[in-house]
């Protein structure tokens, strides 16, 4: 079973619109970590946020905000007032606790291609 | 911040030849390195996990004799694609786990785009 589901394959918006990227995860661990990464056309992965399972506080960073809801196993990402430079593939990922207190491997969702039109 | 340098950025090779991709952690010790492969418009698929000084653990379906991983030091891990074929053309990206980084945890290389002709 997929551990991370990003149901939206592609989203297109016009500049200045708000857009929410959905992420649903599945894990049996009580301690886990959730991530969002941005992958522009150049290919490198840009880290956006990491969230621990025991910290359900939502977070805002500039135009970016994240909504973590353990009750629905979701970790959605909203971009406010989108810009053309936001166009990229966005990946949600999950890491479970590895041996000891180390981070285990990352499980990636399939990614959402966001296109922001001028 | 932590940096993983991955080389080469892109490579074109002839079918049947081998290609080596290097990932170096520049300012931290990467005890664990993950190697991913990404086909166009697809997600990152974990190929193998390597721990310094021990044999890599390969994911199901990944041929260990074809994708040789060496992690001989705490700052260098290499992936060698042996006898490459056109179907091996892909984007390969490494990721180091750094336990020092409370907020990150993983640092990714910039990726290698391999084209086999």
CSV table of C-alpha atoms in Angstrom, one decimal:
chain,number,residue,atom,x,y,z
A,1,UNK,CA,0.0,0.0,0.0
A,2,UNK,CA,1.2,3.5,-0.8
A,3,UNK,CA,2.4,5.3,2.3
A,4,UNK,CA,2.0,8.7,0.8
A,5,UNK,CA,-0.8,9.7,-1.6
A,6,UNK,CA,-0.8,12.8,-3.6
A,7,UNK,CA,-4.1,12.5,-5.5
A,8,UNK,CA,-3.5,15.6,-7.6
A,9,UNK,CA,-1.3,14.9,-10.5
A,10,UNK,CA,-1.4,18.3,-12.1
A,11,UNK,CA,-2.8,21.7,-11.0
A,12,UNK,CA,-2.9,24.8,-13.1
A,13,UNK,CA,-3.7,28.2,-11.6
A,14,UNK,CA,-3.3,31.8,-12.6
A,15,UNK,CA,-1.0,34.1,-10.8
A,16,UNK,CA,-2.2,35.4,-7.4
A,17,UNK,CA,-4.6,32.6,-6.9
A,18,UNK,CA,-4.3,30.5,-3.8
A,19,UNK,CA,-3.6,26.8,-4.3
A,20,UNK,CA,-3.6,23.8,-2.0
A,21,UNK,CA,-1.7,20.6,-2.6
A,22,UNK,CA,-3.1,17.6,-0.8
A,23,UNK,CA,-1.1,14.9,0.9
A,24,UNK,CA,-2.5,11.9,2.7
A,25,UNK,CA,-0.2,9.5,4.5
A,26,UNK,CA,-0.3,6.0,6.0
A,27,UNK,CA,1.8,4.7,8.9
A,28,UNK,CA,1.5,2.5,11.9
A,29,UNK,CA,4.3,4.2,13.7
A,30,UNK,CA,3.5,6.7,16.4
A,31,UNK,CA,6.6,8.7,15.7
A,32,UNK,CA,7.1,9.8,12.1
A,33,UNK,CA,8.1,12.8,10.1
A,34,UNK,CA,6.5,14.5,7.2
A,35,UNK,CA,8.2,16.6,4.5
A,36,UNK,CA,7.4,18.7,1.6
A,37,UNK,CA,10.0,19.2,-1.2
A,38,UNK,CA,9.9,21.4,-4.3
A,39,UNK,CA,11.5,20.1,-7.5
A,40,UNK,CA,11.9,22.8,-10.2
A,41,UNK,CA,12.7,21.8,-13.8
A,42,UNK,CA,16.4,21.8,-13.0
A,43,UNK,CA,15.8,18.7,-10.9
A,44,UNK,CA,17.3,19.4,-7.6
A,45,UNK,CA,15.1,18.9,-4.5
A,46,UNK,CA,14.4,21.9,-2.4
A,47,UNK,CA,13.5,21.3,1.2
A,48,UNK,CA,10.4,23.2,2.3
A,49,UNK,CA,9.3,21.8,5.7
A,50,UNK,CA,9.6,18.9,8.1
A,51,UNK,CA,7.0,18.1,10.6
A,52,UNK,CA,7.2,15.7,13.5
A,53,UNK,CA,4.2,13.5,14.3
A,54,UNK,CA,3.9,14.9,17.8
A,55,UNK,CA,3.7,18.5,16.7
A,56,UNK,CA,0.4,19.3,15.1
A,57,UNK,CA,0.8,23.0,15.0
A,58,UNK,CA,0.2,24.4,11.6
A,59,UNK,CA,3.0,26.5,10.2
A,60,UNK,CA,3.2,29.5,8.0
A,61,UNK,CA,6.3,30.7,6.2
A,62,UNK,CA,5.7,33.7,4.0
A,63,UNK,CA,3.2,32.7,1.3
A,64,UNK,CA,3.5,29.0,2.3
A,65,UNK,CA,1.4,27.3,4.9
A,66,UNK,CA,0.9,23.8,6.0
A,67,UNK,CA,-2.0,22.1,7.7
A,68,UNK,CA,-1.2,18.9,9.6
A,69,UNK,CA,-4.2,16.9,10.7
A,70,UNK,CA,-3.4,13.6,12.4
A,71,UNK,CA,-7.1,12.7,12.6
A,72,UNK,CA,-7.3,12.5,8.8
A,73,UNK,CA,-3.6,11.6,8.2
A,74,UNK,CA,-3.2,14.6,6.0
A,75,UNK,CA,-0.5,17.2,5.6
A,76,UNK,CA,-1.7,19.7,3.1
A,77,UNK,CA,0.3,22.6,1.6
A,78,UNK,CA,-1.1,25.9,0.6
A,79,UNK,CA,0.5,28.6,-1.5
A,80,UNK,CA,-1.1,32.0,-1.1
A,81,UNK,CA,-1.0,34.5,-4.0
A,82,UNK,CA,0.8,32.1,-6.2
A,83,UNK,CA,3.6,33.3,-8.5
A,84,UNK,CA,5.0,32.0,-11.8
A,85,UNK,CA,8.2,31.0,-9.9
A,86,UNK,CA,6.1,28.6,-7.8
A,87,UNK,CA,5.7,26.4,-10.9
A,88,UNK,CA,7.4,23.1,-10.1
A,89,UNK,CA,6.7,19.5,-9.0
A,90,UNK,CA,5.9,19.3,-5.3
A,91,UNK,CA,6.5,16.1,-3.3
A,92,UNK,CA,5.2,15.1,0.0
A,93,UNK,CA,7.2,12.5,1.9
A,94,UNK,CA,7.1,10.4,5.0
A,95,UNK,CA,9.9,9.1,7.2
A,96,UNK,CA,9.3,6.6,10.0
A,97,UNK,CA,11.6,6.2,12.9
A,98,UNK,CA,14.5,4.0,12.0
A,99,UNK,CA,16.8,2.0,14.3
A,100,UNK,CA,17.4,3.8,17.5
A,101,UNK,CA,16.3,7.4,17.1
A,102,UNK,CA,17.5,7.8,13.6
A,103,UNK,CA,15.4,8.8,10.7
A,104,UNK,CA,14.4,5.9,8.4
A,105,UNK,CA,14.1,6.1,4.7
A,106,UNK,CA,11.9,8.5,2.9
A,107,UNK,CA,8.7,7.5,1.2
A,108,UNK,CA,7.7,9.9,-1.5
A,109,UNK,CA,4.3,10.6,-3.0
A,110,UNK,CA,3.9,10.7,-6.7
A,111,UNK,CA,4.2,14.5,-6.8
A,112,UNK,CA,1.9,17.2,-8.0
A,113,UNK,CA,2.9,19.3,-11.0
A,114,UNK,CA,1.9,22.9,-10.3
A,115,UNK,CA,1.8,25.3,-13.1
A,116,UNK,CA,1.2,29.0,-12.4
A,117,UNK,CA,0.3,31.0,-15.4
A,118,UNK,CA,1.0,34.7,-15.7
B,1,UNK,CA,24.3,24.3,5.9
B,2,UNK,CA,25.0,20.7,4.9
B,3,UNK,CA,25.9,20.2,1.3
B,4,UNK,CA,26.0,17.0,-0.8
B,5,UNK,CA,28.0,17.5,-4.0
B,6,UNK,CA,26.9,15.1,-6.8
B,7,UNK,CA,28.8,14.6,-10.0
B,8,UNK,CA,28.4,14.6,-12.9
B,9,UNK,CA,25.3,16.7,-13.4
B,10,UNK,CA,24.7,15.0,-16.7
B,11,UNK,CA,26.3,12.3,-18.7
B,12,UNK,CA,25.8,10.7,-22.0
B,13,UNK,CA,27.3,7.2,-22.6
B,14,UNK,CA,27.2,4.5,-25.1
B,15,UNK,CA,25.2,1.4,-24.5
B,16,UNK,CA,27.3,-1.3,-22.8
B,17,UNK,CA,29.6,1.1,-21.0
B,18,UNK,CA,29.7,1.8,-17.3
B,19,UNK,CA,29.1,5.1,-15.6
B,20,UNK,CA,30.1,6.2,-12.1
B,21,UNK,CA,28.2,8.8,-10.2
B,22,UNK,CA,29.7,10.3,-7.1
B,23,UNK,CA,28.1,11.9,-4.0
B,24,UNK,CA,30.3,13.7,-1.5
B,25,UNK,CA,29.1,15.2,1.8
B,26,UNK,CA,31.2,18.4,2.1
B,27,UNK,CA,30.8,19.5,5.7
B,28,UNK,CA,29.4,16.5,7.5
B,29,UNK,CA,29.7,12.8,7.9
B,30,UNK,CA,27.1,10.9,5.9
B,31,UNK,CA,26.9,7.6,7.7
B,32,UNK,CA,23.9,6.7,5.5
B,33,UNK,CA,23.3,7.5,1.8
B,34,UNK,CA,20.2,6.8,-0.2
B,35,UNK,CA,20.2,6.4,-3.9
B,36,UNK,CA,17.1,7.3,-5.9
B,37,UNK,CA,16.1,7.0,-9.5
B,38,UNK,CA,13.5,9.2,-11.1
B,39,UNK,CA,11.9,8.6,-14.5
B,40,UNK,CA,10.3,11.5,-16.3
B,41,UNK,CA,7.1,12.7,-14.7
B,42,UNK,CA,7.4,10.1,-12.0
B,43,UNK,CA,8.3,10.1,-8.3
B,44,UNK,CA,11.6,9.3,-6.7
B,45,UNK,CA,12.1,5.6,-6.3
B,46,UNK,CA,14.5,4.4,-3.7
B,47,UNK,CA,17.1,2.0,-5.3
B,48,UNK,CA,19.3,1.3,-2.3
B,49,UNK,CA,20.5,2.4,1.1
B,50,UNK,CA,24.2,2.3,1.9
B,51,UNK,CA,25.9,2.6,5.2
B,52,UNK,CA,29.5,3.5,5.5
B,53,UNK,CA,31.7,0.4,5.5
B,54,UNK,CA,29.0,-2.1,4.8
B,55,UNK,CA,27.2,-3.6,1.9
B,56,UNK,CA,24.3,-1.6,0.4
B,57,UNK,CA,20.7,-2.8,0.9
B,58,UNK,CA,18.9,-2.9,-2.4
B,59,UNK,CA,15.2,-2.4,-2.9
B,60,UNK,CA,13.2,-5.2,-4.4
B,61,UNK,CA,13.6,-5.3,-8.2
B,62,UNK,CA,16.9,-3.4,-8.3
B,63,UNK,CA,19.8,-5.5,-9.6
B,64,UNK,CA,22.7,-5.2,-7.3
B,65,UNK,CA,25.1,-6.4,-9.9
B,66,UNK,CA,24.1,-3.7,-12.3
B,67,UNK,CA,23.9,-0.9,-9.9
B,68,UNK,CA,27.1,-1.1,-7.8
B,69,UNK,CA,27.1,1.1,-4.7
B,70,UNK,CA,30.2,1.8,-2.7
B,71,UNK,CA,30.3,3.7,0.5
B,72,UNK,CA,33.9,3.3,1.6
B,73,UNK,CA,34.1,6.6,3.6
B,74,UNK,CA,31.9,8.8,5.6
B,75,UNK,CA,32.0,11.5,2.9
B,76,UNK,CA,31.8,9.6,-0.3
B,77,UNK,CA,29.4,7.2,-1.9
B,78,UNK,CA,29.4,6.1,-5.5
B,79,UNK,CA,26.8,4.5,-7.8
B,80,UNK,CA,28.2,2.7,-10.8
B,81,UNK,CA,25.7,1.7,-13.6
B,82,UNK,CA,27.4,-1.2,-15.2
B,83,UNK,CA,26.8,-2.2,-18.8
B,84,UNK,CA,24.3,0.6,-19.2
B,85,UNK,CA,21.4,0.3,-21.6
B,86,UNK,CA,18.9,2.9,-22.9
B,87,UNK,CA,16.3,1.8,-20.4
B,88,UNK,CA,18.8,2.9,-17.6
B,89,UNK,CA,18.4,6.5,-18.9
B,90,UNK,CA,17.0,8.3,-15.9
B,91,UNK,CA,17.7,11.0,-13.3
B,92,UNK,CA,19.7,9.6,-10.4
B,93,UNK,CA,19.8,11.5,-7.1
B,94,UNK,CA,21.5,10.8,-3.8
B,95,UNK,CA,20.5,11.8,-0.4
B,96,UNK,CA,22.6,11.7,2.8
B,97,UNK,CA,21.1,11.4,6.2
B,98,UNK,CA,22.6,13.8,8.7
B,99,UNK,CA,21.5,13.4,12.3
B,100,UNK,CA,22.9,16.8,13.2
B,101,UNK,CA,20.2,18.6,11.3
B,102,UNK,CA,17.2,18.8,13.5
B,103,UNK,CA,15.1,20.6,11.0
B,104,UNK,CA,16.2,18.8,7.8
B,105,UNK,CA,17.5,15.3,8.4
B,106,UNK,CA,18.2,14.7,4.7
B,107,UNK,CA,20.4,16.5,2.3
B,108,UNK,CA,20.0,15.8,-1.4
B,109,UNK,CA,22.5,16.0,-4.2
B,110,UNK,CA,21.6,18.0,-7.3
B,111,UNK,CA,21.1,14.9,-9.4
B,112,UNK,CA,22.7,13.2,-12.4
B,113,UNK,CA,20.8,13.0,-15.7
B,114,UNK,CA,22.0,9.8,-17.4
B,115,UNK,CA,21.3,9.3,-21.1
B,116,UNK,CA,22.4,6.0,-22.6
B,117,UNK,CA,22.5,6.0,-26.4
